[in-house]
């Protein structure tokens, strides 16, 4: 049995990680400041004696004897990471330094949840890990993008300077049950709007493309990465290369929910990337990983999740 620390463990992705790690017989410490996470995401784990919930902010050092750390704490959607951009930057950078300091002290293996946002508004398609990105350093998204880039930097510096065992994954858009319905992310937005027969809001003309992976595919990538030999640090892209336009997504969700919603178009926010698609050759080669869940299959489960929340007045 390993003792594993999951930062951001009450969030969308973190809660699934906690659940899987417990299922595999590990002891889990879930650390969260509940900025965007919620107890509802982990309430079903609370009775498990091997699950410990700690209210803590990772910009403050934390100490525990652990074997592995999954560093997933950070608001992930523009509404939330722009609410207090300085705090976002602190969470990414100071939080990573604190967790790396802990990893160094207790010789734990540590994974960083990096992001496709490190590629910014990419000039190269699809994005490979050796592309350095096209990021605006002073824009409204920079607190997140540059924070995650700086976090990657300290991960690699701790690895080179102190021999810390690191695993860096660059996560592309992910969706599934336990996404926060109020954070403006496109899949949850569209589903909730469609289920309530409200207008579906598209920013821009809807021709911008995205690729989304279902949470279970991401989890397989996360755990495969953690198991790779120590000399493989990443960064490695974990995402679904299947690409479609935002308009196509809206139409599919309207269709799948039998909704009466109409599409309305709003202005595109500043620095919104027009296209984003992962090249996953490295993940295929090193992790023997490819995404398996089709968009419709994942959307069906996610629609059911939000439908249940709406029917129980729990949104
Ligand atoms: N969801 C995606 O599509 C996606 C894509 C790329 C990268 N990521 C990364 O994955 C991680 C998890 O994302 P998510 O989608 O689950 O978001 P989320 O907002 O649901 O989860 C983030 C969690 O971190 C917690 N948190 C935030 N700041 C904290 C702090 N200073 N101290 C302690 N806890 C803190 C929040 O309360 C929340 O529980 C993030 O690091 C995010 O950047 C997510």
GROMACS .gro file of N, CA, C and O in nm, residues 134-216:
model
  332
  134UNK      N    1   0.330   2.962  -2.825
  134UNK     CA    2   0.311   3.100  -2.870
  134UNK      C    3   0.218   3.166  -2.768
  134UNK      O    4   0.097   3.171  -2.787
  135UNK      N    5   0.279   3.210  -2.658
  135UNK     CA    6   0.200   3.257  -2.543
  135UNK      C    7   0.219   3.407  -2.523
  135UNK      O    8   0.331   3.457  -2.526
  136UNK      N    9   0.108   3.477  -2.503
  136UNK     CA   10   0.113   3.618  -2.466
  136UNK      C   11   0.151   3.627  -2.318
  136UNK      O   12   0.078   3.577  -2.233
  137UNK      N   13   0.265   3.691  -2.286
  137UNK     CA   14   0.307   3.692  -2.145
  137UNK      C   15   0.233   3.796  -2.059
  137UNK      O   16   0.244   3.793  -1.937
  138UNK      N   17   0.158   3.887  -2.123
  138UNK     CA   18   0.098   3.996  -2.045
  138UNK      C   19  -0.054   4.004  -2.060
  138UNK      O   20  -0.115   4.104  -2.022
  139UNK      N   21  -0.116   3.903  -2.116
  139UNK     CA   22  -0.261   3.908  -2.139
  139UNK      C   23  -0.341   3.854  -2.022
  139UNK      O   24  -0.284   3.808  -1.922
  140UNK      N   25  -0.474   3.856  -2.035
  140UNK     CA   26  -0.559   3.808  -1.925
  140UNK      C   27  -0.551   3.658  -1.900
  140UNK      O   28  -0.591   3.612  -1.794
  141UNK      N   29  -0.501   3.580  -1.996
  141UNK     CA   30  -0.486   3.436  -1.974
  141UNK      C   31  -0.347   3.399  -1.923
  141UNK      O   32  -0.321   3.283  -1.891
  142UNK      N   33  -0.257   3.499  -1.918
  142UNK     CA   34  -0.116   3.469  -1.890
  142UNK      C   35  -0.094   3.412  -1.749
  142UNK      O   36  -0.003   3.332  -1.729
  143UNK      N   37  -0.179   3.454  -1.653
  143UNK     CA   38  -0.160   3.403  -1.516
  143UNK      C   39  -0.166   3.251  -1.516
  143UNK      O   40  -0.094   3.185  -1.441
  144UNK      N   41  -0.251   3.196  -1.599
  144UNK     CA   42  -0.265   3.051  -1.607
  144UNK      C   43  -0.157   2.991  -1.697
  144UNK      O   44  -0.080   2.904  -1.655
  145UNK      N   45  -0.148   3.044  -1.820
  145UNK     CA   46  -0.055   2.986  -1.919
  145UNK      C   47   0.090   2.997  -1.871
  145UNK      O   48   0.165   2.900  -1.873
  146UNK      N   49   0.127   3.118  -1.829
  146UNK     CA   50   0.266   3.138  -1.786
  146UNK      C   51   0.292   3.071  -1.651
  146UNK      O   52   0.402   3.026  -1.623
  147UNK      N   53   0.188   3.067  -1.567
  147UNK     CA   54   0.201   2.997  -1.438
  147UNK      C   55   0.234   2.850  -1.461
  147UNK      O   56   0.324   2.794  -1.399
  148UNK      N   57   0.162   2.789  -1.556
  148UNK     CA   58   0.185   2.647  -1.585
  148UNK      C   59   0.321   2.626  -1.654
  148UNK      O   60   0.386   2.523  -1.635
  149UNK      N   61   0.363   2.723  -1.734
  149UNK     CA   62   0.495   2.713  -1.799
  149UNK      C   63   0.604   2.722  -1.692
  149UNK      O   64   0.700   2.644  -1.693
  150UNK      N   65   0.588   2.820  -1.600
  150UNK     CA   66   0.688   2.834  -1.494
  150UNK      C   67   0.690   2.709  -1.405
  150UNK      O   68   0.796   2.666  -1.359
  151UNK      N   69   0.572   2.650  -1.384
  151UNK     CA   70   0.567   2.527  -1.304
  151UNK      C   71   0.648   2.417  -1.372
  151UNK      O   72   0.726   2.346  -1.307
  152UNK      N   73   0.633   2.404  -1.504
  152UNK     CA   74   0.714   2.304  -1.576
  152UNK      C   75   0.863   2.332  -1.555
  152UNK      O   76   0.944   2.241  -1.535
  153UNK      N   77   0.898   2.461  -1.561
  153UNK     CA   78   1.040   2.498  -1.544
  153UNK      C   79   1.093   2.450  -1.408
  153UNK      O   80   1.198   2.387  -1.401
  154UNK      N   81   1.017   2.478  -1.300
  154UNK     CA   82   1.069   2.436  -1.169
  154UNK      C   83   1.068   2.284  -1.155
  154UNK      O   84   1.155   2.228  -1.089
  155UNK      N   85   0.972   2.218  -1.219
  155UNK     CA   86   0.976   2.071  -1.215
  155UNK      C   87   1.106   2.021  -1.275
  155UNK      O   88   1.176   1.937  -1.217
  156UNK      N   89   1.143   2.073  -1.392
  156UNK     CA   90   1.265   2.024  -1.457
  156UNK      C   91   1.391   2.069  -1.383
  156UNK      O   92   1.491   1.996  -1.380
  157UNK      N   93   1.385   2.186  -1.319
  157UNK     CA   94   1.502   2.229  -1.241
  157UNK      C   95   1.522   2.142  -1.116
  157UNK      O   96   1.634   2.105  -1.082
  158UNK      N   97   1.413   2.108  -1.049
  158UNK     CA   98   1.425   2.019  -0.932
  158UNK      C   99   1.476   1.881  -0.976
  158UNK      O  100   1.550   1.815  -0.904
  159UNK      N  101   1.435   1.840  -1.094
  159UNK     CA  102   1.479   1.710  -1.146
  159UNK      C  103   1.629   1.714  -1.176
  159UNK      O  104   1.705   1.628  -1.131
  160UNK      N  105   1.672   1.818  -1.249
  160UNK     CA  106   1.814   1.826  -1.287
  160UNK      C  107   1.903   1.854  -1.166
  160UNK      O  108   2.008   1.794  -1.151
  161UNK      N  109   1.858   1.947  -1.081
  161UNK     CA  110   1.944   1.991  -0.970
  161UNK      C  111   1.942   1.894  -0.851
  161UNK      O  112   2.043   1.872  -0.787
  162UNK      N  113   1.823   1.837  -0.824
  162UNK     CA  114   1.808   1.756  -0.702
  162UNK      C  115   1.769   1.611  -0.727
  162UNK      O  116   1.744   1.538  -0.631
  163UNK      N  117   1.758   1.574  -0.853
  163UNK     CA  118   1.725   1.434  -0.884
  163UNK      C  119   1.583   1.395  -0.846
  163UNK      O  120   1.553   1.275  -0.828
  164UNK      N  121   1.492   1.493  -0.831
  164UNK     CA  122   1.353   1.459  -0.798
  164UNK      C  123   1.291   1.384  -0.916
  164UNK      O  124   1.311   1.421  -1.032
  165UNK      N  125   1.216   1.277  -0.883
  165UNK     CA  126   1.152   1.196  -0.988
  165UNK      C  127   1.025   1.265  -1.033
  165UNK      O  128   0.927   1.272  -0.957
  166UNK      N  129   1.026   1.321  -1.153
  166UNK     CA  130   0.910   1.399  -1.199
  166UNK      C  131   0.840   1.333  -1.319
  166UNK      O  132   0.902   1.261  -1.397
  167UNK      N  133   0.712   1.364  -1.329
  167UNK     CA  134   0.630   1.321  -1.444
  167UNK      C  135   0.544   1.440  -1.484
  167UNK      O  136   0.461   1.485  -1.404
  168UNK      N  137   0.565   1.491  -1.603
  168UNK     CA  138   0.490   1.610  -1.646
  168UNK      C  139   0.397   1.571  -1.761
  168UNK      O  140   0.443   1.523  -1.865
  169UNK      N  141   0.267   1.590  -1.738
  169UNK     CA  142   0.171   1.563  -1.847
  169UNK      C  143   0.105   1.694  -1.889
  169UNK      O  144   0.076   1.779  -1.806
  170UNK      N  145   0.087   1.709  -2.019
  170UNK     CA  146   0.015   1.827  -2.071
  170UNK      C  147  -0.125   1.781  -2.110
  170UNK      O  148  -0.144   1.714  -2.212
  171UNK      N  149  -0.220   1.819  -2.025
  171UNK     CA  150  -0.358   1.773  -2.043
  171UNK      C  151  -0.429   1.866  -2.141
  171UNK      O  152  -0.422   1.988  -2.129
  172UNK      N  153  -0.497   1.804  -2.237
  172UNK     CA  154  -0.584   1.881  -2.328
  172UNK      C  155  -0.727   1.873  -2.274
  172UNK      O  156  -0.756   1.791  -2.188
  173UNK      N  157  -0.813   1.960  -2.328
  173UNK     CA  158  -0.952   1.971  -2.278
  173UNK      C  159  -1.010   1.836  -2.238
  173UNK      O  160  -1.014   1.744  -2.319
  174UNK      N  161  -1.060   1.830  -2.118
  174UNK     CA  162  -1.116   1.707  -2.064
  174UNK      C  163  -1.256   1.735  -2.012
  174UNK      O  164  -1.282   1.843  -1.960
  175UNK      N  165  -1.344   1.638  -2.027
  175UNK     CA  166  -1.482   1.657  -1.979
  175UNK      C  167  -1.530   1.530  -1.914
  175UNK      O  168  -1.472   1.422  -1.933
  176UNK      N  169  -1.640   1.542  -1.840
  176UNK     CA  170  -1.699   1.423  -1.778
  176UNK      C  171  -1.773   1.462  -1.651
  176UNK      O  172  -1.776   1.579  -1.614
  177UNK      N  173  -1.832   1.363  -1.583
  177UNK     CA  174  -1.902   1.390  -1.458
  177UNK      C  175  -1.810   1.458  -1.357
  177UNK      O  176  -1.690   1.431  -1.353
  178UNK      N  177  -1.869   1.545  -1.277
  178UNK     CA  178  -1.803   1.626  -1.172
  178UNK      C  179  -1.732   1.749  -1.226
  178UNK      O  180  -1.663   1.818  -1.153
  179UNK      N  181  -1.750   1.778  -1.356
  179UNK     CA  182  -1.704   1.910  -1.402
  179UNK      C  183  -1.787   2.012  -1.327
  179UNK      O  184  -1.905   1.989  -1.301
  180UNK      N  185  -1.727   2.126  -1.301
  180UNK     CA  186  -1.800   2.234  -1.235
  180UNK      C  187  -1.894   2.301  -1.336
  180UNK      O  188  -1.849   2.348  -1.440
  181UNK      N  189  -2.023   2.301  -1.305
  181UNK     CA  190  -2.121   2.352  -1.402
  181UNK      C  191  -2.113   2.503  -1.419
  181UNK      O  192  -2.163   2.557  -1.517
  182UNK      N  193  -2.049   2.570  -1.323
  182UNK     CA  194  -2.052   2.717  -1.326
  182UNK      C  195  -1.921   2.779  -1.370
  182UNK      O  196  -1.895   2.894  -1.340
  183UNK      N  197  -1.836   2.702  -1.436
  183UNK     CA  198  -1.706   2.761  -1.466
  183UNK      C  199  -1.689   2.800  -1.613
  183UNK      O  200  -1.579   2.832  -1.656
  184UNK      N  201  -1.798   2.797  -1.687
  184UNK     CA  202  -1.794   2.849  -1.823
  184UNK      C  203  -1.723   2.759  -1.922
  184UNK      O  204  -1.695   2.801  -2.034
  185UNK      N  205  -1.691   2.635  -1.885
  185UNK     CA  206  -1.626   2.548  -1.983
  185UNK      C  207  -1.731   2.500  -2.082
  185UNK      O  208  -1.847   2.475  -2.047
  186UNK      N  209  -1.687   2.484  -2.206
  186UNK     CA  210  -1.784   2.473  -2.315
  186UNK      C  211  -1.874   2.350  -2.304
  186UNK      O  212  -1.996   2.360  -2.325
  187UNK      N  213  -1.819   2.235  -2.268
  187UNK     CA  214  -1.903   2.114  -2.267
  187UNK      C  215  -2.012   2.125  -2.159
  187UNK      O  216  -2.132   2.104  -2.186
  188UNK      N  217  -1.971   2.162  -2.037
  188UNK     CA  218  -2.071   2.172  -1.929
  188UNK      C  219  -2.170   2.285  -1.958
  188UNK      O  220  -2.290   2.270  -1.938
  189UNK      N  221  -2.120   2.398  -2.009
  189UNK     CA  222  -2.208   2.509  -2.045
  189UNK      C  223  -2.318   2.465  -2.142
  189UNK      O  224  -2.436   2.486  -2.118
  190UNK      N  225  -2.274   2.403  -2.251
  190UNK     CA  226  -2.370   2.363  -2.355
  190UNK      C  227  -2.470   2.261  -2.300
  190UNK      O  228  -2.590   2.269  -2.328
  191UNK      N  229  -2.420   2.165  -2.223
  191UNK     CA  230  -2.510   2.060  -2.173
  191UNK      C  231  -2.615   2.121  -2.080
  191UNK      O  232  -2.735   2.095  -2.093
  192UNK      N  233  -2.571   2.207  -1.987
  192UNK     CA  234  -2.664   2.265  -1.891
  192UNK      C  235  -2.763   2.357  -1.963
  192UNK      O  236  -2.883   2.355  -1.936
  193UNK      N  237  -2.714   2.434  -2.059
  193UNK     CA  238  -2.805   2.521  -2.136
  193UNK      C  239  -2.907   2.436  -2.214
  193UNK      O  240  -3.027   2.465  -2.212
  194UNK      N  241  -2.858   2.329  -2.277
  194UNK     CA  242  -2.948   2.246  -2.359
  194UNK      C  243  -3.053   2.177  -2.270
  194UNK      O  244  -3.171   2.172  -2.306
  195UNK      N  245  -3.009   2.126  -2.156
  195UNK     CA  246  -3.105   2.055  -2.068
  195UNK      C  247  -3.213   2.150  -2.016
  195UNK      O  248  -3.322   2.107  -1.981
  196UNK      N  249  -3.180   2.279  -2.009
  196UNK     CA  250  -3.278   2.376  -1.959
  196UNK      C  251  -3.348   2.452  -2.072
  196UNK      O  252  -3.418   2.549  -2.047
  197UNK      N  253  -3.323   2.406  -2.196
  197UNK     CA  254  -3.382   2.471  -2.316
  197UNK      C  255  -3.349   2.619  -2.324
  197UNK      O  256  -3.428   2.699  -2.375
  198UNK      N  257  -3.233   2.655  -2.269
  198UNK     CA  258  -3.189   2.795  -2.277
  198UNK      C  259  -3.100   2.813  -2.401
  198UNK      O  260  -3.046   2.715  -2.453
  199UNK      N  261  -3.082   2.941  -2.446
  199UNK     CA  262  -2.996   2.959  -2.564
  199UNK      C  263  -2.854   2.906  -2.539
  199UNK      O  264  -2.801   2.919  -2.430
  200UNK      N  265  -2.798   2.844  -2.641
  200UNK     CA  266  -2.660   2.792  -2.633
  200UNK      C  267  -2.568   2.905  -2.679
  200UNK      O  268  -2.581   2.954  -2.791
  201UNK      N  269  -2.477   2.946  -2.590
  201UNK     CA  270  -2.393   3.061  -2.623
  201UNK      C  271  -2.260   3.015  -2.682
  201UNK      O  272  -2.182   2.945  -2.617
  202UNK      N  273  -2.237   3.060  -2.807
  202UNK     CA  274  -2.109   3.030  -2.873
  202UNK      C  275  -2.030   3.161  -2.880
  202UNK      O  276  -2.083   3.264  -2.920
  203UNK      N  277  -1.905   3.156  -2.837
  203UNK     CA  278  -1.818   3.274  -2.848
  203UNK      C  279  -1.747   3.267  -2.983
  203UNK      O  280  -1.684   3.167  -3.015
  204UNK      N  281  -1.762   3.377  -3.064
  204UNK     CA  282  -1.708   3.376  -3.200
  204UNK      C  283  -1.813   3.315  -3.292
  204UNK      O  284  -1.931   3.300  -3.255
  205UNK      N  285  -1.767   3.271  -3.411
  205UNK     CA  286  -1.866   3.218  -3.506
  205UNK      C  287  -1.882   3.066  -3.496
  205UNK      O  288  -1.956   3.005  -3.574
  206UNK      N  289  -1.810   3.006  -3.401
  206UNK     CA  290  -1.827   2.863  -3.379
  206UNK      C  291  -1.742   2.777  -3.470
  206UNK      O  292  -1.745   2.655  -3.462
  207UNK      N  293  -1.662   2.842  -3.557
  207UNK     CA  294  -1.580   2.762  -3.648
  207UNK      C  295  -1.449   2.719  -3.582
  207UNK      O  296  -1.378   2.633  -3.633
  208UNK      N  297  -1.416   2.781  -3.465
  208UNK     CA  298  -1.293   2.740  -3.395
  208UNK      C  299  -1.306   2.594  -3.353
  208UNK      O  300  -1.412   2.551  -3.310
  209UNK      N  301  -1.198   2.520  -3.366
  209UNK     CA  302  -1.207   2.377  -3.336
  209UNK      C  303  -1.145   2.346  -3.201
  209UNK      O  304  -1.060   2.419  -3.151
  210UNK      N  305  -1.191   2.238  -3.144
  210UNK     CA  306  -1.136   2.188  -3.018
  210UNK      C  307  -1.134   2.036  -3.028
  210UNK      O  308  -1.202   1.975  -3.110
  211UNK      N  309  -1.058   1.974  -2.937
  211UNK     CA  310  -1.066   1.829  -2.923
  211UNK      C  311  -1.083   1.802  -2.774
  211UNK      O  312  -1.019   1.869  -2.693
  212UNK      N  313  -1.171   1.713  -2.742
  212UNK     CA  314  -1.201   1.684  -2.602
  212UNK      C  315  -1.177   1.538  -2.571
  212UNK      O  316  -1.213   1.452  -2.651
  213UNK      N  317  -1.119   1.513  -2.454
  213UNK     CA  318  -1.107   1.374  -2.413
  213UNK      C  319  -1.199   1.350  -2.294
  213UNK      O  320  -1.221   1.438  -2.211
  214UNK      N  321  -1.247   1.228  -2.286
  214UNK     CA  322  -1.332   1.190  -2.174
  214UNK      C  323  -1.242   1.157  -2.054
  214UNK      O  324  -1.130   1.107  -2.069
  215UNK      N  325  -1.293   1.186  -1.936
  215UNK     CA  326  -1.215   1.173  -1.812
  215UNK      C  327  -1.148   1.034  -1.797
  215UNK      O  328  -1.033   1.025  -1.754
  216UNK      N  329  -1.218   0.926  -1.835
  216UNK     CA  330  -1.159   0.791  -1.816
  216UNK      C  331  -1.034   0.773  -1.902
  216UNK      O  332  -0.940   0.705  -1.861
   0.00000   0.00000   0.00000
